[in-house]
Every structure is written in C-alpha cells, then in structure tokens.
XYZ file of C-alpha atoms in Angstrom:
447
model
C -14.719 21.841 -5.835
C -13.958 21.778 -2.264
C -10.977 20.038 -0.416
C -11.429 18.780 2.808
C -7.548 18.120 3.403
C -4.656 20.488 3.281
C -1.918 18.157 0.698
C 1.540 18.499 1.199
C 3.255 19.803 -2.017
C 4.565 17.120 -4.500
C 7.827 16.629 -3.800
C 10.619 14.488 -6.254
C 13.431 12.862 -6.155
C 15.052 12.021 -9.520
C 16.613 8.985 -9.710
C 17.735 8.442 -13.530
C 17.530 6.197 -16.632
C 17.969 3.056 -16.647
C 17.366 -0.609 -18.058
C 15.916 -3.968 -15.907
C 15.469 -6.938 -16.515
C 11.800 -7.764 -18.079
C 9.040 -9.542 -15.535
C 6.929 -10.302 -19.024
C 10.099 -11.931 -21.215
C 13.107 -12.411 -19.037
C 15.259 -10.327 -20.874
C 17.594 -9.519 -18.230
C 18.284 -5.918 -19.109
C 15.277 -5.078 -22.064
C 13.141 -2.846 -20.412
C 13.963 0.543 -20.107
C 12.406 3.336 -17.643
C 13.484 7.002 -16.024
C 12.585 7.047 -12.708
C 11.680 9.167 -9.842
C 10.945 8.558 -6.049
C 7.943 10.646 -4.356
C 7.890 11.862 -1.414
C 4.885 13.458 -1.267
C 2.660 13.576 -4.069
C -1.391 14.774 -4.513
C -3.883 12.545 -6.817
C -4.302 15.185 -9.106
C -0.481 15.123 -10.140
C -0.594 11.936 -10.369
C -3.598 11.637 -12.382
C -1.527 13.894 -15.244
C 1.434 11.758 -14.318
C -0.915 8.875 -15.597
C -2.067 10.754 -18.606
C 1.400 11.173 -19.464
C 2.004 7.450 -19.346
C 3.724 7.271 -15.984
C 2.974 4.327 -13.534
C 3.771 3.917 -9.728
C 5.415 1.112 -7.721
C 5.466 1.866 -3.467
C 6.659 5.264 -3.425
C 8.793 5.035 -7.019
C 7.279 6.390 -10.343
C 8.888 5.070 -13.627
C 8.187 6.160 -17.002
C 8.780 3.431 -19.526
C 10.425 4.168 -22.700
C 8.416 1.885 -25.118
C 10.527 2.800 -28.144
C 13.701 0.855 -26.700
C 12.207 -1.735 -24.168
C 11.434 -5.391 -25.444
C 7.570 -5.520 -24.191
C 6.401 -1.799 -24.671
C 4.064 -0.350 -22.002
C 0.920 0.664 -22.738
C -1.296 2.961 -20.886
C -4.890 2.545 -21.333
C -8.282 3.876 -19.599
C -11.522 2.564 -19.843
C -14.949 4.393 -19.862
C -16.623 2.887 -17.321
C -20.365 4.604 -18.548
C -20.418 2.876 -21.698
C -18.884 0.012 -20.509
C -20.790 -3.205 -21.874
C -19.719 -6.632 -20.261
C -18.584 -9.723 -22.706
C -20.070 -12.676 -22.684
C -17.410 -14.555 -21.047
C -17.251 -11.670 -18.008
C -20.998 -12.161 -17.793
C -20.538 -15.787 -16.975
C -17.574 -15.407 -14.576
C -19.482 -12.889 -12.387
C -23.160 -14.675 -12.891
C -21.546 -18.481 -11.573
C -19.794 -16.840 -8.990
C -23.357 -15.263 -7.826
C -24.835 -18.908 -8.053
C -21.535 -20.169 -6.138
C -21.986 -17.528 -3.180
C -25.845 -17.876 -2.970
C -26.048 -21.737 -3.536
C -28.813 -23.489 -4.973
C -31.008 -23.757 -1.988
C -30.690 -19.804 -1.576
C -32.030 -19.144 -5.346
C -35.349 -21.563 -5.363
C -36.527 -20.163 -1.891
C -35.751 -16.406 -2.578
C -37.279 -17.083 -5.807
C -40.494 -18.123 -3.895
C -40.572 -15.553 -0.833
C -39.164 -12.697 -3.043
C -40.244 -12.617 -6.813
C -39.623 -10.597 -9.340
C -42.204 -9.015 -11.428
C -42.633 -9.544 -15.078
C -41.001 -6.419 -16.222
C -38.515 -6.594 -13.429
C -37.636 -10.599 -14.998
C -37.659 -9.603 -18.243
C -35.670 -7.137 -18.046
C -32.913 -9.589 -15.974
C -33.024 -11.784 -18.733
C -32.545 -9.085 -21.535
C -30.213 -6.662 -20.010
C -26.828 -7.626 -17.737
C -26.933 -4.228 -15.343
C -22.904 -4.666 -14.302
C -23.681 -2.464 -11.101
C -26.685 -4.624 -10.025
C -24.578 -7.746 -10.755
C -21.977 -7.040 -8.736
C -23.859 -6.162 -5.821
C -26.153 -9.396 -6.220
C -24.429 -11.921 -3.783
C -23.045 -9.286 -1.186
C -23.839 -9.953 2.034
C -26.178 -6.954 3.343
C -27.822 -6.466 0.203
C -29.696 -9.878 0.210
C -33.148 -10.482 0.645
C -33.396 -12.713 3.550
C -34.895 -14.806 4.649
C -33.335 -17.359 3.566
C -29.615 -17.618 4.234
C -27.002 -18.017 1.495
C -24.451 -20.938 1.495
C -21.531 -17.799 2.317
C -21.227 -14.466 3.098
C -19.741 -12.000 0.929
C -17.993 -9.063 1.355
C -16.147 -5.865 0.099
C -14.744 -3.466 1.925
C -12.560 -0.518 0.750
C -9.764 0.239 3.261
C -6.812 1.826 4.079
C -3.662 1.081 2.279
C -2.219 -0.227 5.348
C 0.051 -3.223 6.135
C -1.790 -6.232 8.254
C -0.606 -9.645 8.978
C -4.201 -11.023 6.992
C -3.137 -8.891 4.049
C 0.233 -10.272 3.983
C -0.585 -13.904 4.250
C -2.596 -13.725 1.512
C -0.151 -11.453 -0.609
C 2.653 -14.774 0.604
C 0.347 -16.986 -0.803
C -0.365 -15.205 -4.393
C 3.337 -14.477 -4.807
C 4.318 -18.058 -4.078
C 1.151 -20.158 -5.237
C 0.324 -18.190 -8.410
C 3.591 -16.262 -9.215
C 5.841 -19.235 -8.576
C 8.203 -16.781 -6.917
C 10.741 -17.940 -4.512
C 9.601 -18.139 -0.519
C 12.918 -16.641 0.333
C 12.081 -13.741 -2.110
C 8.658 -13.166 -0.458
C 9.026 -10.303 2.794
C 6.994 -8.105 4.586
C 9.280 -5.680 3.637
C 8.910 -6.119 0.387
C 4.995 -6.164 0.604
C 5.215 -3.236 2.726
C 7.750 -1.234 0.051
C 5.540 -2.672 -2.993
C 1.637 -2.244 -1.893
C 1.863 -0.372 1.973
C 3.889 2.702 0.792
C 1.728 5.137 -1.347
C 2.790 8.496 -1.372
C -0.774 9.110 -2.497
C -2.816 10.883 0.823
C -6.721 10.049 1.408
C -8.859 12.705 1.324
C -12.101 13.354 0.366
C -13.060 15.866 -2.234
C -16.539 17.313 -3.693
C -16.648 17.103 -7.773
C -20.037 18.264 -9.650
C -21.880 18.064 -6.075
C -20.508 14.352 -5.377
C -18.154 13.343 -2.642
C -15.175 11.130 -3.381
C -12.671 9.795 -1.598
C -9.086 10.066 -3.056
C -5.708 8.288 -2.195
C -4.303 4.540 -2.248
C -6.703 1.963 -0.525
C -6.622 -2.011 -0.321
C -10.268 -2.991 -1.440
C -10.487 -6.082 0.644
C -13.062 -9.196 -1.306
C -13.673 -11.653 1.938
C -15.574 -15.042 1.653
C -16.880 -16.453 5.170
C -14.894 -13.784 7.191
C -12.038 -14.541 5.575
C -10.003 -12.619 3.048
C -10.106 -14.449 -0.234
C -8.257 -11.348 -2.616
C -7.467 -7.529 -2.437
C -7.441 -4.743 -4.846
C -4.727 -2.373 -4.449
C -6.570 0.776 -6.188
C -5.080 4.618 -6.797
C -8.695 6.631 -6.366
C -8.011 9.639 -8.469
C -9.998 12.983 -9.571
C -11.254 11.417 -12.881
C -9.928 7.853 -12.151
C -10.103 5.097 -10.771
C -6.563 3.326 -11.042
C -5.696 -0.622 -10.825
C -2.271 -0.738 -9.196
C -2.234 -4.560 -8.372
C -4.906 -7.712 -7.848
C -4.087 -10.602 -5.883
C -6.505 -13.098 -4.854
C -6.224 -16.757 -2.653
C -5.266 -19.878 -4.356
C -8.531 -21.460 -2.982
C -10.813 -19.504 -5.198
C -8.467 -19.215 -8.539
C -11.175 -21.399 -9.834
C -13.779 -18.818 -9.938
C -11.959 -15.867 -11.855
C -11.584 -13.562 -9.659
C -9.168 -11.281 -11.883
C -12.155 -10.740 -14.172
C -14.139 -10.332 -11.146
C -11.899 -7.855 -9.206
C -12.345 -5.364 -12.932
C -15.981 -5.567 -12.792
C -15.819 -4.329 -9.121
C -13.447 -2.076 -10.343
C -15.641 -0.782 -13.186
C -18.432 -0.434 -11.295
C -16.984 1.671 -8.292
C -15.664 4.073 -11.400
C -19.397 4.277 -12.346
C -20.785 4.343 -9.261
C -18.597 7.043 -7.490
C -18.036 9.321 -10.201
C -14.507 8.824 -11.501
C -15.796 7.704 -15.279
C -12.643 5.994 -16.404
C -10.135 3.078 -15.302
C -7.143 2.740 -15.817
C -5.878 -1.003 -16.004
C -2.810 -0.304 -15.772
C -0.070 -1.141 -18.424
C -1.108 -3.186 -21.280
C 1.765 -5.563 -22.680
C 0.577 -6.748 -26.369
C 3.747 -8.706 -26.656
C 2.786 -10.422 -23.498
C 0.089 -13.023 -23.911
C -1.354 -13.216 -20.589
C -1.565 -9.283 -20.253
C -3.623 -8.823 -23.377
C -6.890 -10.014 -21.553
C -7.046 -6.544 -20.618
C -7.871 -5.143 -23.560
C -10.921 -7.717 -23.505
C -12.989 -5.115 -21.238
C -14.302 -2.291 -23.710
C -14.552 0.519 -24.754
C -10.678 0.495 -23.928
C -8.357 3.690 -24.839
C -4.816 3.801 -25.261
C -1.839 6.466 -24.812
C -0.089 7.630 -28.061
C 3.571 7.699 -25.949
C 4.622 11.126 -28.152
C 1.178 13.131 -28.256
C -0.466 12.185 -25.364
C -3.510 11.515 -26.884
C -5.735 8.663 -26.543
C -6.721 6.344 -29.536
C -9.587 3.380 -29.358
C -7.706 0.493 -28.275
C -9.515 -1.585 -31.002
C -8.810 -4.408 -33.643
C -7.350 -2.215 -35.921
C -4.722 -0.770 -33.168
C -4.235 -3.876 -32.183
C -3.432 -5.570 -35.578
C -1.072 -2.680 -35.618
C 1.061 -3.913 -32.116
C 0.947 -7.664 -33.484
C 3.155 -6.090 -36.521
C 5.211 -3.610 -34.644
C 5.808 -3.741 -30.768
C 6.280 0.244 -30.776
C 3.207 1.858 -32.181
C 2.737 5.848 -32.145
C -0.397 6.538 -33.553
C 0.237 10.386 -33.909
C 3.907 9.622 -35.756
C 1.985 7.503 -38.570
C -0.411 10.536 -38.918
C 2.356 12.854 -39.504
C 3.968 10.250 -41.657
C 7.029 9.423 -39.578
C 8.440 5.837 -39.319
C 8.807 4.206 -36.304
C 12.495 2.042 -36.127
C 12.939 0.437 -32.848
C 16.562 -1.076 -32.189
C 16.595 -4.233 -34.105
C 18.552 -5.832 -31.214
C 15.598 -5.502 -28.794
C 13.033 -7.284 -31.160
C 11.056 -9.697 -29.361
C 9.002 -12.443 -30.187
C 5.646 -12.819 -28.857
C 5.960 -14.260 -25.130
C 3.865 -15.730 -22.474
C 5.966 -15.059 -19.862
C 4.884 -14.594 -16.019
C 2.034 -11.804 -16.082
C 3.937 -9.765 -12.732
C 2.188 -6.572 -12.803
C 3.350 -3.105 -12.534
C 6.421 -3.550 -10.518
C 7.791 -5.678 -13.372
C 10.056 -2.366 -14.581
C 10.697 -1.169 -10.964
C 14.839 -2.044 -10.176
C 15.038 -5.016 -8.072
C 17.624 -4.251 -5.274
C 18.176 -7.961 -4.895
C 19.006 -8.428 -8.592
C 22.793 -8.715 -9.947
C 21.459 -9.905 -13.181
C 20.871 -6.069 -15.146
C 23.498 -5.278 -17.585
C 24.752 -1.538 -17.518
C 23.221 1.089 -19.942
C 26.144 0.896 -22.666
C 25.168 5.061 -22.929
C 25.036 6.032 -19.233
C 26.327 9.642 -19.930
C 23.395 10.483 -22.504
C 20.786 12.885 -21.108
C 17.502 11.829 -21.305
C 16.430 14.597 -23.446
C 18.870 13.127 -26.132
C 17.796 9.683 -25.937
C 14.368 9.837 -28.752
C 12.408 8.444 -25.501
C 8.284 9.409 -26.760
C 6.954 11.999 -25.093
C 10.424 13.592 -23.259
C 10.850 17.051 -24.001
C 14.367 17.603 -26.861
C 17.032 19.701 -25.175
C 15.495 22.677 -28.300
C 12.197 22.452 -26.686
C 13.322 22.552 -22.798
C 15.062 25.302 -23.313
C 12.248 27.026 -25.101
C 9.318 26.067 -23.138
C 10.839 25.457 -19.381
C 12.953 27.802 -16.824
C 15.035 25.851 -15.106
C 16.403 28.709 -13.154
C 13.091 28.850 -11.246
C 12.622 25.679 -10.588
C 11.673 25.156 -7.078
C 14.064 23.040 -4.562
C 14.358 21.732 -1.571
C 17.654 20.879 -0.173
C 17.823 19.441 3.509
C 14.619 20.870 4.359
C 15.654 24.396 2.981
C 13.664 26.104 0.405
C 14.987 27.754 -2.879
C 15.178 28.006 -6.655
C 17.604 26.597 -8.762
C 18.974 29.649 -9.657
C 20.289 30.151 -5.852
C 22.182 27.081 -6.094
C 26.201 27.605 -6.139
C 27.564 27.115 -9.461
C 24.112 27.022 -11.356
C 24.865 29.273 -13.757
C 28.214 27.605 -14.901
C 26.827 24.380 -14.424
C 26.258 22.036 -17.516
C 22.699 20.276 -18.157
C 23.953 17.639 -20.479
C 26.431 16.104 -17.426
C 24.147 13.519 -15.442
C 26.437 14.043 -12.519
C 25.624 17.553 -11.712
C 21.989 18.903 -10.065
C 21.461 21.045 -13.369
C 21.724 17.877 -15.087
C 19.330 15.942 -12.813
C 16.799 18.692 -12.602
C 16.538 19.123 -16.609
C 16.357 15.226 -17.110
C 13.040 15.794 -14.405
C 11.872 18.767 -16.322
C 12.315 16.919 -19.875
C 10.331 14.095 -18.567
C 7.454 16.182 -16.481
C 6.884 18.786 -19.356
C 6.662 22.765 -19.053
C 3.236 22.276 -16.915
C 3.212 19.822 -14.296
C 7.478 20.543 -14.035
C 5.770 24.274 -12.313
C 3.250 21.939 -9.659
C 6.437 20.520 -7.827
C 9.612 20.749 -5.678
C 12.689 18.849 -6.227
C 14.190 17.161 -3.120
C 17.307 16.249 -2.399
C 18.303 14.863 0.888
C-alpha cells in the first residue's frame, strides 16, 4: 500500500455521556450516546471506529448505547459483490432510465444502435446493477439521438456552496417538515461541510482509491436535483446522509442514491457499505435492510451477524438484541422505562443522536457521576478489563499544542478515574470506549 498524503495524527476531544432527545420517536431525552469531537482524524481510524459501531455527525463522533436508548442503533454493512437488486429497486432505477432517456430516445437508439441477440438476452435475463446505473448518464450514451435530459454524477469535494445549500434548505423544509428558522448555513456547514476526514488517495491490491468525505452531486438538466454525503474509507464505502429535491421525490431517488452507492463500492474497490444506522423500531428506517446481503454489528463482540429474517424477527420481539450474549446464554434486560412501541416517526438520519445546541427540551442524566465503564453500555471496556488491558499512564496528550503522556500530567498519579471531573477520568471514559488498540493510534486534545 502506498500513501500519497502525509495525515495528521487522530486527535480527540472527549466530550462525555449523555442522553437526547430521539429524531425517530420524540422521546425527549431516550437516546443515549458518549461522545467525542475530532479534530483530526485518518479513514482508517475511522473505518475501526465504524466497526466498533461508532457513527459521525460534522466533526462529532457518538457511540450509541443501544442497551438504554428507546430506538437502538444498528450498524450494518453490505457486500456490495454479491449484492443482488430486488425487484422493487429494479423498477425504481429501470423507470427512472426510461424517464431520463424518454421515449423518443429508446425507439431510435434501438434502431441506429442494436443490441445483439446474446447481448438482449442477456438484458432481459440478468439486471447488471453497474451497467444500470450507468445507462442514462450523460457521456455514456450512444448518440445520436439526444435524450429528453442530461444526467449527471459527479463526486466532489465536501465543500460548502450556495447550490448545495439551497437544495439541502429545500430537503430539510419540504421533506423533513423542519422549521425555516431552524434551517442555517451554519448548521449545513457544521452538519455536512465539516469532516475531519482528509482526501487522499491511496493504492490497495494495485487499485487507486480516493479516501475522505465528498458530496456526490446527482444533477438533472444542469441542475442539482440530490447529493450524497459519502465517508470513502479503506474497505468502505460509508452513507453519511442523502438528500434529494422535492421536484423529483416522485422517482425514488433514496433507492436510487444506494444503488449508486453500491455500485461505486463495487466498482472502486471498497467491497462493503455501510448504510449507516439501522433503526428496527423505526418504520421508515427499516427499508434499509431491504438491500441484501445486509450484516449487522453484535454491540458487545463486534462481530457481524446476517441481518436476515430470523435477526430480524428477533428486534420485532426485543429492541436490544446481542447476538453473541444469547450464544453465551446471557439475558438481555433493557430498562423497562425506556420500552418503546414501534414508531414511524420522522426518518432524520445520523445526526438524530448528535446534542442539539438549540434544544432546552433534554432532561439531565439522573446518574451524571457514573463512569462510563460502570454503566453495562455493549462493547465499553469494565473498569477490571481497562485496567488489565490499557495503560493509561502512556497515553499520549496534547495540551495547548504541547506534547506529553498522561503520566507527566500534575497530579496523575493521585488522581481518581472514576471522578468525571478530572482528566484521568475523561481519558479512561475515552480509553473504555476506544478499546486497548485503536486507544494506542491517537492523541487526546485538550484546548
């Protein structure tokens, strides 16, 4: 593997646990995270950050504790080689072909430009989702003749421009239903302009692949109809949001922004997906698990189970499902207070568990002084098993710009990891929730 571009270390900020209100149920303090803020991070961190069931919003990253939270996040991954499209997908992206090429397009390209017999045969037997995709982009066609639009995709930077923003206005307030006055640039800067995630461009197995946060930019007759904000990782590509145009809600383009999606992962060499967050107690998020072969997360072992009917039988019976803890033979028993019904709530993607600075609504944690090591939060490290598998005394720092090691700090050795309050207790609430591995890849900052 070579790297074209020197990365800057990955450098964290913790910020703590804490509960928010719920963008899938409108609980007003049900979902519960730990969160961190990044100042610098590299995709390959964040890639095990992902595999560790960690999400990113802007420049915060928030692991969601599924055993106390009212809609449990899921993270699942989909293999994009042996990925086989439904029938329903087939006939979103196939009348949105017909739509872009038009009728007249089709009968004369039929007659300037046919297909053989084993080349029509094989269209009507076999849906090829990389050749489908590609069908109606402008560039591609056979022409003459013309088609009734032009059609493009571009992958760009993840940068803020007034087109991007006027359509992201228009998605928030059209298809969200949110509030004008709660619509800003700032916000849309903060939420989808502010990756901490560099571009680069790296060689894997002899292919070249670009890396970082990008806008992949869908554009109908010049003008920008929906935009894919997209994480491109070593082994991933990862959905971070989708918003598309009210003009063309009519022709699916959710569906159609995962097939692009898909296909890039194919195409480029990342193999898997990664959906984002799949809420099984949300109604309108479980269309995710529609695109297969689907994987998802076991929140204590980290390991990933076919997100089938089975598993999902499973989540329509108990909202917190470890597949690894039924293996062993352990019960899972959720706070009964938290216990949700079903809901088909607002489907606000991933920034639905990110604090909302404008919010007064969140109740307070009624156990703010409890480490997060103590809390039975999947996957975080017990106090017995930080202090058995991680040094915090070596844990690197950076403090105003200056470098050092925990151990350096004044006080460190008297101080007490269980008070929240304290930097010891900070750093082993990071360490707890990183794990002995990734906890040695980065620096702590503290302004």
């Amino acid at each position: 593997m070579q790297t074209q571009a020197t990365q800057a270390p990955v450098a964290l900020t913790p910020i703590g646990y804490s509960n928010n209100s719920c963008g899938y149920c409108r609980n007003k303090s049900g979902s519960f995270s730990y969160y961190v803020t990044a100042t610098s991070l590299t995709p390959k961190f964040y890639q095990s950050l992902l595999d560790r069931g960690w999400r990113r919003s802007g420049s915060v990253l928030y692991k969601p504790d599924q055993h106390c939270s009212c809609c449990p996040h899921y993270t699942i991954r989909l293999d994009s080689d042996q990925f086989h499209a439904s029938k329903d997908q087939r006939q979103v992206q196939n009348r949105f072909t017909k739509h872009i090429l038009g009728e007249v397009y089709i009968k004369e390209a039929a007659r300037l430009h046919p297909l053989s017999r084993e080349q029509a045969k094989k269209r009507n037997t076999d849906f090829d989702v990389v050749e489908r995709v590609h069908e109606c982009e402008t560039g591609l066609l056979n022409v003459p003749p013309e088609p009734a639009h032009t059609f493009k995709v571009t992958l760009e930077p993840d940068d803020f421009t007034e087109e991007k923003y006027v359509l992201f206005e228009n998605y928030q307030r059209i298809v969200h239903q949110e509030p004008p006055q709660k619509i800003t640039k700032h916000g849309f800067k903060n939420f989808l302009c502010s990756s901490p995630l560099p571009r680069s461009k790296e060689v894997f197995d002899g292919q070249e692949r670009q890396l970082g946060s990008y806008h992949q930019c869908y554009r109908i007759d010049g003008k920008l109809v929906a935009v894919g904000v997209l994480d491109l990782l070593p082994q991933c590509v990862s959905a971070v949001y989708f918003m598309y145009h009210e003009s063309v809600h009519q022709h699916g383009f959710g569906k159609l922004g995962a097939l692009r999606e898909i296909v890039l992962a194919k195409e480029e060499g990342y193999k898997w997906w990664y959906a984002g967050f799949y809420i099984h107690s949300c109604v309108k998020m479980r269309y995710k698990g529609d695109f297969s072969p689907q994987y998802m997360l076991d929140p204590d072992s980290y390991t990933w189970d076919p997100l089938n009917a089975e598993v999902k039988q499973k989540l329509d019976e108990k909202k917190f499902l470890s597949l690894s803890r039924e293996r062993a033979g352990l019960v899972e028993e959720g706070p009964s207070e938290k216990e949700v019904s079903t809901t088909v709530a607002n489907n606000s993607e991933p920034d639905s568990s990110v604090p909302d600075d404008d919010s007064d609504d969140d109740s307070p944690l009624s156990d703010p002084e409890t480490p997060l090591f103590a809390r039975s939060m999947p996957g975080i490290l017990t106090k017995t098993q930080l202090l058995e598998q991680v040094n915090l005394d070596t844990i690197k720092l950076s403090v105003r710009g200056t470098q050092a090691e925990a151990r350096q700090l004044v006080g460190w050795d008297t101080g007490d990891m269980d008070n929240l309050r304290s930097i010891k207790g900070a750093i082993a609430e990071l360490a707890a929730a990183l794990g002995p591995e990734l906890v040695k890849e980065m620096v702590v900052s503290f302004h």
